[in-house]
Structure formats: C-alpha cells, structure tokens
PDB file of C-alpha atoms in Angstrom:
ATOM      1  CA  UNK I   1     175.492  88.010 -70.675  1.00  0.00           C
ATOM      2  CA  UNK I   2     171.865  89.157 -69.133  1.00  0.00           C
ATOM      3  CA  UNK I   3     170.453  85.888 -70.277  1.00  0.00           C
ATOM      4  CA  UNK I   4     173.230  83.869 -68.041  1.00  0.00           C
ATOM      5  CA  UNK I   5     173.315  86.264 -65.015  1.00  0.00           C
ATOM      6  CA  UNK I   6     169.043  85.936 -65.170  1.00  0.00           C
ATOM      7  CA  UNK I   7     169.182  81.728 -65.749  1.00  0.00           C
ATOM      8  CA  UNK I   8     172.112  82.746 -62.575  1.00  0.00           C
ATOM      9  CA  UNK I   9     169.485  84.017 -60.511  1.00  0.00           C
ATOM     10  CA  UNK I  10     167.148  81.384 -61.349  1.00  0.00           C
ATOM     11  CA  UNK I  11     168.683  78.823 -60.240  1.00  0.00           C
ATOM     12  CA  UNK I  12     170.127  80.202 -57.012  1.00  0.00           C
ATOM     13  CA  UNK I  13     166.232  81.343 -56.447  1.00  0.00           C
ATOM     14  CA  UNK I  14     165.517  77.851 -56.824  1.00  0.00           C
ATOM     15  CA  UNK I  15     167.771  76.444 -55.133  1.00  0.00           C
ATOM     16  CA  UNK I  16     166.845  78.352 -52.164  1.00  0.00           C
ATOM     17  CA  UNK I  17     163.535  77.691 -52.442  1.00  0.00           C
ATOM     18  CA  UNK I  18     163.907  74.175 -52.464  1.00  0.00           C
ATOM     19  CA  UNK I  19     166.140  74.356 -49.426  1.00  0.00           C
ATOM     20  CA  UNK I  20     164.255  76.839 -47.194  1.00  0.00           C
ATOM     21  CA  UNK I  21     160.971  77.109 -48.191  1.00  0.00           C
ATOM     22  CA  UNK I  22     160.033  73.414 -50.104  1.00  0.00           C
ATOM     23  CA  UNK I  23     160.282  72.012 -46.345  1.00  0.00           C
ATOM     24  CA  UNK I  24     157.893  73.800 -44.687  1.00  0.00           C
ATOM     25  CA  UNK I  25     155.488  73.993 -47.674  1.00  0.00           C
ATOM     26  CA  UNK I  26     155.418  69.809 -46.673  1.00  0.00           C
ATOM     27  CA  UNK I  27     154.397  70.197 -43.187  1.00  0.00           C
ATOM     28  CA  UNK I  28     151.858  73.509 -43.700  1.00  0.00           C
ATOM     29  CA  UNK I  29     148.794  70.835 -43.927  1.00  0.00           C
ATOM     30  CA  UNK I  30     149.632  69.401 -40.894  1.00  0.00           C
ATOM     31  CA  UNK I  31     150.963  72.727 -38.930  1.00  0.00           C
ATOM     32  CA  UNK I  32     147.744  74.563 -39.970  1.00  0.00           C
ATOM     33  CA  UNK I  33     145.744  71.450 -38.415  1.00  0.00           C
ATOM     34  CA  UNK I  34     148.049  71.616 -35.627  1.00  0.00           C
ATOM     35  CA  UNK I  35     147.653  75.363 -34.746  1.00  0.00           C
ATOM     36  CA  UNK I  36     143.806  75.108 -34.953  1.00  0.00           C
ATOM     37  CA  UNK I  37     143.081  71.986 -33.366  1.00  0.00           C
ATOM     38  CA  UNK I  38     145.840  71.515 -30.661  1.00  0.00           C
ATOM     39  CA  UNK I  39     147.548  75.037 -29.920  1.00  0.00           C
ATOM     40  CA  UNK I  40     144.915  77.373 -29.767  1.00  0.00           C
ATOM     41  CA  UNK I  41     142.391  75.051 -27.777  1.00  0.00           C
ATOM     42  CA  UNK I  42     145.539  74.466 -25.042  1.00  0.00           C
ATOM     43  CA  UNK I  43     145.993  78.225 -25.254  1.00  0.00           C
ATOM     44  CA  UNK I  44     142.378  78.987 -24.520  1.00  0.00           C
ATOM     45  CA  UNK I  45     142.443  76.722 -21.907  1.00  0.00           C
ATOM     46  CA  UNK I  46     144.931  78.461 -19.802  1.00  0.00           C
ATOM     47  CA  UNK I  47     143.155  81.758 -20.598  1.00  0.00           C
ATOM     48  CA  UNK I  48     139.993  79.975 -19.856  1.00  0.00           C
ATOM     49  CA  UNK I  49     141.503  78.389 -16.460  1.00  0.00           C
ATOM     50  CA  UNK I  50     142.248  82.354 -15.116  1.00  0.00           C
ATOM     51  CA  UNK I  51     138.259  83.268 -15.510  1.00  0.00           C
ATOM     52  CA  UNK I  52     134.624  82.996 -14.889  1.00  0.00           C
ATOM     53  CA  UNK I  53     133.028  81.844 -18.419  1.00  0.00           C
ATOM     54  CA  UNK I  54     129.334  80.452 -17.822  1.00  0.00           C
ATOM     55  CA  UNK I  55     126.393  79.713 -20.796  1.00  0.00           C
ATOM     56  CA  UNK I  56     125.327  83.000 -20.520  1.00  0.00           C
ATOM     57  CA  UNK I  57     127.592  85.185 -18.917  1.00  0.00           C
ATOM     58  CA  UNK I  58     130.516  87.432 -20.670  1.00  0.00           C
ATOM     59  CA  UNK I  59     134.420  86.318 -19.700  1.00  0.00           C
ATOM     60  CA  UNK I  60     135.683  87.901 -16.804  1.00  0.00           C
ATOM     61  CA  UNK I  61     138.905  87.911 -15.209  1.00  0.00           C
ATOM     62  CA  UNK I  62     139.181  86.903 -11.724  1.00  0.00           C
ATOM     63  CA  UNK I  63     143.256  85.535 -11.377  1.00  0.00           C
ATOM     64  CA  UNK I  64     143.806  82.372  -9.329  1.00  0.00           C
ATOM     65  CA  UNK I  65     140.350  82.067  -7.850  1.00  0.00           C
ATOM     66  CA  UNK I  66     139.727  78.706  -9.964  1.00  0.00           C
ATOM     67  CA  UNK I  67     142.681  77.306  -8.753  1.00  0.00           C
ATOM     68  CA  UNK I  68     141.623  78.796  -5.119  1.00  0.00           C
ATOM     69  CA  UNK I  69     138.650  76.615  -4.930  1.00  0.00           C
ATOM     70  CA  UNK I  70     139.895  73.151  -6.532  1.00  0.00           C
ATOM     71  CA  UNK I  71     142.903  73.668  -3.897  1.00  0.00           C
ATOM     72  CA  UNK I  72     140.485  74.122  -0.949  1.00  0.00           C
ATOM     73  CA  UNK I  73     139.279  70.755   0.290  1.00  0.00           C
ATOM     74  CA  UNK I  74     136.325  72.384   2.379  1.00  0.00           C
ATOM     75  CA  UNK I  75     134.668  73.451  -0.728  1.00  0.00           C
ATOM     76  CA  UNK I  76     131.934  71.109  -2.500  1.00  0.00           C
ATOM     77  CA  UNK I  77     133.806  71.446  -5.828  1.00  0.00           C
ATOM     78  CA  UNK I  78     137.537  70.633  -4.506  1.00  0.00           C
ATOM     79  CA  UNK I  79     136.733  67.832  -2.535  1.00  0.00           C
ATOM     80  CA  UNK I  80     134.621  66.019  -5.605  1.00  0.00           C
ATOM     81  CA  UNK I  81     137.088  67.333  -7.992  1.00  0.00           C
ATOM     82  CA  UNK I  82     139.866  65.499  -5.897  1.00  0.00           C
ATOM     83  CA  UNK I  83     138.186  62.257  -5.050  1.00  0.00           C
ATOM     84  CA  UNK I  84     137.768  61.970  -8.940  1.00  0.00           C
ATOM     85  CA  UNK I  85     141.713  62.623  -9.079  1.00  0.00           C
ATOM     86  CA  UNK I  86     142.128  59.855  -6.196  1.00  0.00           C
ATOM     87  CA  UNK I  87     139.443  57.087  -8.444  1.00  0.00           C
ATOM     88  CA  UNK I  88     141.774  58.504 -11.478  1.00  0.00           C
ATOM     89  CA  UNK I  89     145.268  57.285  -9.619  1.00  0.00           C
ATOM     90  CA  UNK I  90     143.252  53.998  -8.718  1.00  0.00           C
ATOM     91  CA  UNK I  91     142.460  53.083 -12.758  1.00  0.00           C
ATOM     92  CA  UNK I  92     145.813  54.139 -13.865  1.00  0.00           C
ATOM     93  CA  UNK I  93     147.936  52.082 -11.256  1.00  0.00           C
ATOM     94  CA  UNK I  94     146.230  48.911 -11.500  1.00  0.00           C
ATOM     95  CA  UNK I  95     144.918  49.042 -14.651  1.00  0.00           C
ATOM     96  CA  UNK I  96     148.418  50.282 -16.540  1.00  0.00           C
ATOM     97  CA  UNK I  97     150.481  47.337 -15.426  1.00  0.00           C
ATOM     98  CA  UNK I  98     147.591  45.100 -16.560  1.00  0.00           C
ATOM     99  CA  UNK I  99     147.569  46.583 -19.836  1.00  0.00           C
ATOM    100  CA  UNK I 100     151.433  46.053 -19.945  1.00  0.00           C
ATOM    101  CA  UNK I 101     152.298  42.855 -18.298  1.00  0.00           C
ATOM    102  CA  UNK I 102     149.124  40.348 -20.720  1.00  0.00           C
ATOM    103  CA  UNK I 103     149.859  41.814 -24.211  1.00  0.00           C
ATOM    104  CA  UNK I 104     153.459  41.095 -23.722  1.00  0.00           C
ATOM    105  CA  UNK I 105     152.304  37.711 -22.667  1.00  0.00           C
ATOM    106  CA  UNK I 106     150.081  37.059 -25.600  1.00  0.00           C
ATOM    107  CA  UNK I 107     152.712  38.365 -27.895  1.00  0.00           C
ATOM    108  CA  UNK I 108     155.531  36.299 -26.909  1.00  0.00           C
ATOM    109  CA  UNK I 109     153.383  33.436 -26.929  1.00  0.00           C
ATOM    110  CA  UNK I 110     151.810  33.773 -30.364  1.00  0.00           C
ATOM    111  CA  UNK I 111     155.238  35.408 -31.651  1.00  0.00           C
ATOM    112  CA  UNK I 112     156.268  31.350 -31.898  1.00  0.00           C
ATOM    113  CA  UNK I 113     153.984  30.856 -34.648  1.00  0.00           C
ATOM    114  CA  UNK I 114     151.455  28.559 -33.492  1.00  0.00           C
ATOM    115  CA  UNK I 115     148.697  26.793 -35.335  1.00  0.00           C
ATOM    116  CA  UNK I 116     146.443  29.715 -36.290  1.00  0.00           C
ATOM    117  CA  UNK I 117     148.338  32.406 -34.536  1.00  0.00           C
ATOM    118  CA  UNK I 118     147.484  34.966 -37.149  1.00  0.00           C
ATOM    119  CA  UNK I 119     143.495  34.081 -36.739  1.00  0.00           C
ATOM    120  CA  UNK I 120     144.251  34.533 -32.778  1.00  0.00           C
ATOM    121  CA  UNK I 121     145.852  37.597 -33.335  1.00  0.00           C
ATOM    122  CA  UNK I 122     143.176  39.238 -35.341  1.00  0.00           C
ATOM    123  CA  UNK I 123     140.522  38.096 -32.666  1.00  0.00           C
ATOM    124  CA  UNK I 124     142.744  39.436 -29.853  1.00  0.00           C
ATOM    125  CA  UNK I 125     142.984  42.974 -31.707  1.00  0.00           C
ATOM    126  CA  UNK I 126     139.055  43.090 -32.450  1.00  0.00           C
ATOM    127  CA  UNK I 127     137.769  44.680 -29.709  1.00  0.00           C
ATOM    128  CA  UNK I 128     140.801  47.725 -30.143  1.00  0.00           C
ATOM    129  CA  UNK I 129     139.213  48.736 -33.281  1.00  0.00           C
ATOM    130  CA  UNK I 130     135.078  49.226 -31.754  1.00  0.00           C
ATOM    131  CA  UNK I 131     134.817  52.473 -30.354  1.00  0.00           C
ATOM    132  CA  UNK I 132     133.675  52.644 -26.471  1.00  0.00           C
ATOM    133  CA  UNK I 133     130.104  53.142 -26.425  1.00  0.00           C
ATOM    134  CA  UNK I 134     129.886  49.623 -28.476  1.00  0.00           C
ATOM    135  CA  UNK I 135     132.408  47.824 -26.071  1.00  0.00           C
ATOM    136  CA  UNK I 136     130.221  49.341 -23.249  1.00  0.00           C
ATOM    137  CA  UNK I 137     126.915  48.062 -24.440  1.00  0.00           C
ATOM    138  CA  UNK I 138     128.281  44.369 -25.271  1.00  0.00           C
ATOM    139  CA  UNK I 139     129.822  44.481 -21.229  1.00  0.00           C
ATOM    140  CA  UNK I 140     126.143  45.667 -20.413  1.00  0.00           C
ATOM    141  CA  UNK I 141     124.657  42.994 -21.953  1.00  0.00           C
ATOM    142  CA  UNK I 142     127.073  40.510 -20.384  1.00  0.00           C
ATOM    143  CA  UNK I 143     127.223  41.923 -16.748  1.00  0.00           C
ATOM    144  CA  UNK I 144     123.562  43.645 -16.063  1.00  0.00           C
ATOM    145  CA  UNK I 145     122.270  42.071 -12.726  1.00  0.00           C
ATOM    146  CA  UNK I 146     118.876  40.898 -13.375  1.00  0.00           C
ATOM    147  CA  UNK I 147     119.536  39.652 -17.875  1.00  0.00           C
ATOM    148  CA  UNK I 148     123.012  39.339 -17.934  1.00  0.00           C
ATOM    149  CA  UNK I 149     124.418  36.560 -19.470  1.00  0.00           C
ATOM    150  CA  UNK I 150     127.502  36.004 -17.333  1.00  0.00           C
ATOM    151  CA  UNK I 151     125.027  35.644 -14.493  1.00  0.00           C
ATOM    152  CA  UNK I 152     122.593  34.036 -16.097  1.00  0.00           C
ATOM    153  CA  UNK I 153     125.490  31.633 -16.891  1.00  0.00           C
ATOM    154  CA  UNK I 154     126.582  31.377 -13.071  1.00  0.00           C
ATOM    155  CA  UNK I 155     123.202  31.248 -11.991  1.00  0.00           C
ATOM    156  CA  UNK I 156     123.356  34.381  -9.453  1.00  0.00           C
ATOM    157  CA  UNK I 157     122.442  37.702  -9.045  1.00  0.00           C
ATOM    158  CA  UNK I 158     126.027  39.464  -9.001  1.00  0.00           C
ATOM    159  CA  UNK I 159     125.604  43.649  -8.570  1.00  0.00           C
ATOM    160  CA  UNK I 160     128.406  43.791 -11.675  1.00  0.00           C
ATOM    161  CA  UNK I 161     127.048  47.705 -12.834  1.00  0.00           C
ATOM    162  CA  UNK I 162     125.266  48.821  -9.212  1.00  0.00           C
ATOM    163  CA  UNK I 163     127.525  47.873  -6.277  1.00  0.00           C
ATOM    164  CA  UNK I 164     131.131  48.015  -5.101  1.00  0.00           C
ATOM    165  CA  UNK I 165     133.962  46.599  -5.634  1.00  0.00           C
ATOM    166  CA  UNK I 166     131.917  45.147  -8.335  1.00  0.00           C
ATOM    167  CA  UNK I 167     131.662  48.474 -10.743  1.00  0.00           C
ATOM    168  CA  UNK I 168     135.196  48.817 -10.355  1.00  0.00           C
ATOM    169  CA  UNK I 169     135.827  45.233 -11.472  1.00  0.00           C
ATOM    170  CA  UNK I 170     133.347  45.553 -14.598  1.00  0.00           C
ATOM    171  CA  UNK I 171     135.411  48.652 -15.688  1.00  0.00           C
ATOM    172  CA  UNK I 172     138.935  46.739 -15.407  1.00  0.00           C
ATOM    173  CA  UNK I 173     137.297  44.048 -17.267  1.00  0.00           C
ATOM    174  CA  UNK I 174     135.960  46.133 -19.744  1.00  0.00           C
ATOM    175  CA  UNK I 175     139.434  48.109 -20.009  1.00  0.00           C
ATOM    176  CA  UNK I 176     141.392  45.176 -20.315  1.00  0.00           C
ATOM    177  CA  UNK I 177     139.652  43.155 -23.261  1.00  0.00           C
ATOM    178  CA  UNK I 178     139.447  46.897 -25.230  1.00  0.00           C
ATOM    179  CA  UNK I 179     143.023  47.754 -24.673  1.00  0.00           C
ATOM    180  CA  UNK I 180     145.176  44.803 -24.741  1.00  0.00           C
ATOM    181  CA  UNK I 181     144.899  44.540 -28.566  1.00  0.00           C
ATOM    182  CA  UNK I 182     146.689  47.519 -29.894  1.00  0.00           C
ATOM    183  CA  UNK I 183     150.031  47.018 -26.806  1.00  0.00           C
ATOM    184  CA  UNK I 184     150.036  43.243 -28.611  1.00  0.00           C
ATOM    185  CA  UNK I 185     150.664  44.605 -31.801  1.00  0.00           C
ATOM    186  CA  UNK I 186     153.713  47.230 -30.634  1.00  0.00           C
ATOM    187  CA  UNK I 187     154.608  44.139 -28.632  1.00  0.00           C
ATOM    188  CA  UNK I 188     154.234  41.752 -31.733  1.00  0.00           C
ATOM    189  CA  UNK I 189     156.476  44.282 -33.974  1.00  0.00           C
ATOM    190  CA  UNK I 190     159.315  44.393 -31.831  1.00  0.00           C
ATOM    191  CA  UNK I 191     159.444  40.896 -30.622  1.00  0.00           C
ATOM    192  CA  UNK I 192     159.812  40.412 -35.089  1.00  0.00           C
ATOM    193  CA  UNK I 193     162.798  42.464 -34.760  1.00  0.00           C
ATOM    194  CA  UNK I 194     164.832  40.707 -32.959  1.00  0.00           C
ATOM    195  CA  UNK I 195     167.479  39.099 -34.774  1.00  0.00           C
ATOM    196  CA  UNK I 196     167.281  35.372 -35.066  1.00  0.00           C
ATOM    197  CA  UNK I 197     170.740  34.669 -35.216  1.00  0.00           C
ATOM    198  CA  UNK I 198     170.797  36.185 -31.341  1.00  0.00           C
ATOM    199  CA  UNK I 199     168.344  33.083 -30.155  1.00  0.00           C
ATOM    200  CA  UNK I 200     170.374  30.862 -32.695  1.00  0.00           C
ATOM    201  CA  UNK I 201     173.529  31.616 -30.915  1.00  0.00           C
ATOM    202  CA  UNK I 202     172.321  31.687 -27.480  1.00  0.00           C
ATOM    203  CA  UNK I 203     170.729  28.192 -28.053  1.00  0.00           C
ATOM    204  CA  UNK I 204     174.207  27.075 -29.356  1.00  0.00           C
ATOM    205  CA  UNK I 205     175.785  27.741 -25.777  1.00  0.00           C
ATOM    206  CA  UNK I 206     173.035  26.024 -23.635  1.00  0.00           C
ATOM    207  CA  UNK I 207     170.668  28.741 -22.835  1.00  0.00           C
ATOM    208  CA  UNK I 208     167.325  27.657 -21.903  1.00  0.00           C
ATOM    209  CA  UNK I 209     164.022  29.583 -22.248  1.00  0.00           C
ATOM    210  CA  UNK I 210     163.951  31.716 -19.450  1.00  0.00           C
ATOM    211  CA  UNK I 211     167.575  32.665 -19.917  1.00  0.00           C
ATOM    212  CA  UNK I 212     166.595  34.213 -23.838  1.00  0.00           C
ATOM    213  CA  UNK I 213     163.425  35.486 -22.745  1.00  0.00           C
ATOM    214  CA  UNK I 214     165.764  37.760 -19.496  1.00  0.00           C
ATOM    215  CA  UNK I 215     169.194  38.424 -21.387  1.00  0.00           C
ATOM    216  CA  UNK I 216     167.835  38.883 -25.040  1.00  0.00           C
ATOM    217  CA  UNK I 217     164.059  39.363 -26.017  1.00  0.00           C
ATOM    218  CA  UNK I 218     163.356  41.718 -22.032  1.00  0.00           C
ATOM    219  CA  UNK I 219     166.773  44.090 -23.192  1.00  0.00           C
ATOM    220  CA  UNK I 220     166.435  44.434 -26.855  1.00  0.00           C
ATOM    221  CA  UNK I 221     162.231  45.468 -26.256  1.00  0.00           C
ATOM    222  CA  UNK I 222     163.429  48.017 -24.034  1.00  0.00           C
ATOM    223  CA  UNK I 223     162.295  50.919 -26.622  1.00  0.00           C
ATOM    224  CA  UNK I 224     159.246  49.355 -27.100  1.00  0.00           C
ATOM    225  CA  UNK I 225     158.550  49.310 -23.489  1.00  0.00           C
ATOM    226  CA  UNK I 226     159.425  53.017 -23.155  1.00  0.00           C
ATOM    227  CA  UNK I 227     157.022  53.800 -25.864  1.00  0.00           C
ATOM    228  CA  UNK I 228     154.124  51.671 -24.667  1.00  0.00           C
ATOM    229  CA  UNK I 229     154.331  52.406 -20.864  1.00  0.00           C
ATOM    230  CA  UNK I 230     154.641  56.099 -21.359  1.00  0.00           C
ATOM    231  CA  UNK I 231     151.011  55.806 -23.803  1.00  0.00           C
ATOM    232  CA  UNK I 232     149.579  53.329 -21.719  1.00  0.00           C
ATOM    233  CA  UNK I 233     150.141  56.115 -18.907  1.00  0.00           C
ATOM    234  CA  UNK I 234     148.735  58.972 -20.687  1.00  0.00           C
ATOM    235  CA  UNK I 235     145.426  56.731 -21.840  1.00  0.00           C
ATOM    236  CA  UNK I 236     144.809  55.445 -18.043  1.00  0.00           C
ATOM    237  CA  UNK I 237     144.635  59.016 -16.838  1.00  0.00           C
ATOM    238  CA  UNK I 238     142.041  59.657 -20.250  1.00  0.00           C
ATOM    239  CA  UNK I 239     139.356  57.354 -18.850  1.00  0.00           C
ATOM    240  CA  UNK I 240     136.382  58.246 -19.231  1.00  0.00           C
ATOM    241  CA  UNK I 241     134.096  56.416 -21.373  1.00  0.00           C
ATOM    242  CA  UNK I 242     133.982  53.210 -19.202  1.00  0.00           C
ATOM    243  CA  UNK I 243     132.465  54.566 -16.365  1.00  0.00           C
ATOM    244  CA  UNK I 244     130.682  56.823 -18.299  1.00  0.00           C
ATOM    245  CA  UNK I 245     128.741  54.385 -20.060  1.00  0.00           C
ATOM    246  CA  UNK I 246     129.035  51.338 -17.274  1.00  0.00           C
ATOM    247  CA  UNK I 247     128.127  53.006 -14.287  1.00  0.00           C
ATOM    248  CA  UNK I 248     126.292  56.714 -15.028  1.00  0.00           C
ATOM    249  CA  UNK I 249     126.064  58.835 -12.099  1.00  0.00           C
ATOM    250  CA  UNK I 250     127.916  56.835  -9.898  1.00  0.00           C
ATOM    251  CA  UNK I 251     130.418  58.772  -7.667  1.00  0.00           C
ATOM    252  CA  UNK I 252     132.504  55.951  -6.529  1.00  0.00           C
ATOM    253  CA  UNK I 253     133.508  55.406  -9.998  1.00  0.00           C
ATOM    254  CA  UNK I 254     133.570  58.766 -11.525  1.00  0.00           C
ATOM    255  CA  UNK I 255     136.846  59.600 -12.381  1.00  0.00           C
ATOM    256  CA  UNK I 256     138.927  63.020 -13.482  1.00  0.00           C
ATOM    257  CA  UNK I 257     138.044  63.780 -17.128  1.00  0.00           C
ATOM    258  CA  UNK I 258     134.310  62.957 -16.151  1.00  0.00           C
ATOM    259  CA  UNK I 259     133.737  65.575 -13.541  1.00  0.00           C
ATOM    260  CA  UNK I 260     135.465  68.116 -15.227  1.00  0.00           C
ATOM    261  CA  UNK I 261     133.269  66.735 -18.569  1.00  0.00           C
ATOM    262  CA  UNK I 262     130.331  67.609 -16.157  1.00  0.00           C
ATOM    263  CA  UNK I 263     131.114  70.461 -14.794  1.00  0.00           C
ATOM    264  CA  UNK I 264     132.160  72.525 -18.326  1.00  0.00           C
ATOM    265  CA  UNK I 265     128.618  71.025 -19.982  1.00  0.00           C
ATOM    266  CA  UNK I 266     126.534  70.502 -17.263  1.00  0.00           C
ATOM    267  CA  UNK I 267     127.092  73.603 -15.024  1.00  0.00           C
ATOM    268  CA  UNK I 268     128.380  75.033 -17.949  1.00  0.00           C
ATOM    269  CA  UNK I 269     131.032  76.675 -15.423  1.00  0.00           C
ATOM    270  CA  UNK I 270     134.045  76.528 -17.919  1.00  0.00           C
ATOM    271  CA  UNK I 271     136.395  78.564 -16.410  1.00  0.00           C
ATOM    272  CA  UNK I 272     136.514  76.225 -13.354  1.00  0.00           C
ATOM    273  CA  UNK I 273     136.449  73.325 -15.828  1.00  0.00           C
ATOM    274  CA  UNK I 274     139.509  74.799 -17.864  1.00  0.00           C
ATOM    275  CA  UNK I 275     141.843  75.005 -14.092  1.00  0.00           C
ATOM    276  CA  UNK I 276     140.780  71.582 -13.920  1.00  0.00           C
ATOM    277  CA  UNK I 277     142.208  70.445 -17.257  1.00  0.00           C
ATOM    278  CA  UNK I 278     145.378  72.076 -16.198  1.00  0.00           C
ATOM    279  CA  UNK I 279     145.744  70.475 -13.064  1.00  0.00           C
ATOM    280  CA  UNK I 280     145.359  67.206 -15.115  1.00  0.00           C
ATOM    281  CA  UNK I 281     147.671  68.274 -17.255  1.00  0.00           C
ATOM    282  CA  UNK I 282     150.068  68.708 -15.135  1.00  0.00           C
ATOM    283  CA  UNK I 283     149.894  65.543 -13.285  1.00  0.00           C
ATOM    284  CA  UNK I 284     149.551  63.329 -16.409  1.00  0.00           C
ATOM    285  CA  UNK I 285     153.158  65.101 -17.410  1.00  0.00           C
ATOM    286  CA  UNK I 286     154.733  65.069 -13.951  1.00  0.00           C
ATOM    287  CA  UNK I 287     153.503  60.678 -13.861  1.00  0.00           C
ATOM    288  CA  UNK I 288     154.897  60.790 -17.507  1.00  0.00           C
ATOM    289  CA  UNK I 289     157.899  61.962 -16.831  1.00  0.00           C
ATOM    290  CA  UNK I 290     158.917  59.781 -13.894  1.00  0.00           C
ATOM    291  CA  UNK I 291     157.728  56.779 -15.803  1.00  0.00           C
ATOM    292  CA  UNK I 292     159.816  57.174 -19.109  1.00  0.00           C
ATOM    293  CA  UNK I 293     162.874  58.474 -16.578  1.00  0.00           C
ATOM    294  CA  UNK I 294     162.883  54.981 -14.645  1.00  0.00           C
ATOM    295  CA  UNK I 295     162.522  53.355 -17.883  1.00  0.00           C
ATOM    296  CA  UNK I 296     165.165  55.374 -19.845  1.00  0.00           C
ATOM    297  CA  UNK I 297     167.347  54.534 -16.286  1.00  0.00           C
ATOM    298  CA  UNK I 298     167.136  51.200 -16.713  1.00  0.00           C
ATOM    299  CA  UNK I 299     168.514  50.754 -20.029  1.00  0.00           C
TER     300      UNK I 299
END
C-alpha cells in the first residue's frame, strides 16, 4: 500500500514537473541571456538617462535636467542632438521605401525561375552577409575623389565622400546594395508560398499579368510586408556605420545613433547620452507603430 501511494506521488510529482516546470527549464538559456544582455542594459539606461555619469565622476542624481537640455534648442547639445534626429528622419524616409519597393522587384522577377536565377540570387544576397566596415571600404575605393574607380571610369573629379548632396548619395548607394539582399529573401519566401493553383485559376479566366501581380501575389504578401516594413523601419533609424565610415566628422551627414555614440565615448557624458537613447527610443516605437497600424489597416 506505501509502495503504490509513493509510485502515486511520483508520478503526480512528475507529471507536474513536466507541466510547470519542464517549460521554463527550455527557455532559462535564452531568458538568462535575455535578462543580462537586453533588460538590465534598457533598465540602466533609464536610470542612466535621470543622471550625471562622466569617466571619472561618481553617479549623481539630477531628475529631468538631461531631458532639459536636449529639449532646449538654444543649447549647443539640443540643437546638434536634433539636427542629427532631422538627418535621421531624412535616411529613414527615403531610404526605407528604397529598401522595400527593389527587393520586391528583384524577387518577383527572379521568383519566375530564370536562367541562373539561383546564381543571381546568391550574388544579390552577397553584400548582406559582409559586415559594414568591409562594405564601407569597397564604396571608398569606388567613390574617393582623386583614385576612385567610378570616377576614374567617368573621367571626372566627382566630391562622392567630401561634398553635398554627394555624401548623402554615396550613403544611399552604399545602403541600398548592403540591404536589399536579406528583404529579397523574406520577399523570395513568401512569393514561394503562394499557391499555384491561385495563378493557374486566375490564368484560366483571362487575367493578365498585372491583374495577378494586384489581386493575388500584392494581397496574399501582405504579412510579409508587415514584417519587412516594420524591420526595415527600425534598421533605418539604426544607421550608423555608413556615415560613420563614409564621411567621418562630417555634420551634414551625422545622424542620431552617431552623436549620441560620440557623446557617451567621446565626452564620456553618459547620462546625457542615455536621455538620448530614450528619446530614440521612443520615436523609433511611436514611427513603428504607425507603420505596422497602416499596414495592419490595410489588410
């Protein structure tokens, strides 16, 4: 009778354990990496934002006065801080429908199977997989004024890296042949899950190309589209790196994440870098969330 009530309790205990605990013992690896590497460094942030925190200097509290002089357009720091916001805007609304509108393009080209299409598509994606400091130096190569092969090429002396609106340009070139890869795969995968039998019947009644293309492959990506504007969003308003490496020092082209880059580890002011961050933040999810509403609308 003990012997059944214990093997009883056994298996209830695991049972339960399997049930309650099993789960979470799954995710721990990832929660732990979560907590250290995502939580806390937000959390500190926002801490961070309400203080002055310099190299050598101890934390002190000091409320709103971060957010004081970012908000204060009189002040050196606000008005830099919100031109960078302004070059930001610039990047993310010209450069996010670019990054949209061509990998669709290639996709729904090359999704017909061409000759070669797999060999195009692997040459398209290339440049998504180099990191940005080696996309940078090949666009240096190509566009530097005086050895530059694109001018060597056009035989001219075009200010790609030093002058306006030519800096801007490089960096939407640059941009554009780094980011279109990885939106032409997301593109690619749901253009393959379509069902055929959808362009089968359509091209039973008489519909032409442009009619499939607007009534069945433009409404059955619309999940895709959600997906890719809302990241394409998030990484326009992450730039950094191209006009980092393109154009150093240049304040016509230095954009959000860079000053506040520059102003946490080069005036080592971190407290008034941290307010910064937040502001960011807060935009990026406020742009965000209008963008996934319209497209979640228009479904």
């Amino acid at each position: 009778m003990n012997n059944n009530h214990k093997d009883y309790k056994l298996k209830k205990f695991k049972r339960g354990f399997e049930k309650h605990i099993s789960p979470y013992l799954f995710i721990a690896p990832y929660l732990v990496f979560f907590i250290l590497f995502s939580l806390t460094p937000v959390i500190m942030s926002i801490v961070l934002s309400f203080g002055s925190w310099e190299y050598t200097d101890d934390f002190k509290f000091v409320g709103l006065d971060n957010y004081k002089i970012l908000f204060d357009l009189s002040t050196f720091t606000g008005e830099k801080f919100w031109n960078s916001v302004l070059h930001t805007m610039l990047f993310v609304i010209i450069q996010m429908p670019i990054l949209i509108v061509i990998p669709f393009c290639i996709a729904y080209l090359l999704n017909v199977k061409l000759k070669g299409f797999k060999i195009y598509r692997a040459l398209i994606y290339l440049p998504a997989i180099l990191s940005i400091s080696t996309v940078s130096i090949i666009f240096v190569v190509l566009l530097d004024t005086n050895l530059g092969v694109i001018n060597k090429i056009l035989e001219r002396e075009i200010p790609w890296l030093t002058s306006q609106p030519y800096q801007w340009i490089s960096i939407f070139l640059l941009s554009t042949w780094w980011g279109i890869g990885g939106n032409m795969v997301l593109f690619t995968s749901g253009l393959q899950d379509i069902p055929k039998d959808l362009y089968e019947a359509a091209s039973i009644d008489g519909c032409n190309g442009f009619q499939k293309l607007f009534f069945i492959t433009l409404p059955s990506l619309k999940n895709t589209f959600v997906y890719v504007v809302t990241m394409t969003v998030l990484s326009c308003f992450n730039v950094m790196g191209q006009p980092m490496m393109l154009t150093p020092g240049e304040e016509s082209t230095e954009v959000a994440i860079q000053f506040i880059y520059n102003t946490a580890f080069g005036s080592w002011k971190l407290g008034r870098a941290s307010a910064m961050s937040i502001i960011m933040a807060v935009l990026m999810g406020i742009f965000s969330l209008v963008t996934l509403r319209k497209a979640l609308k228009s479904k």
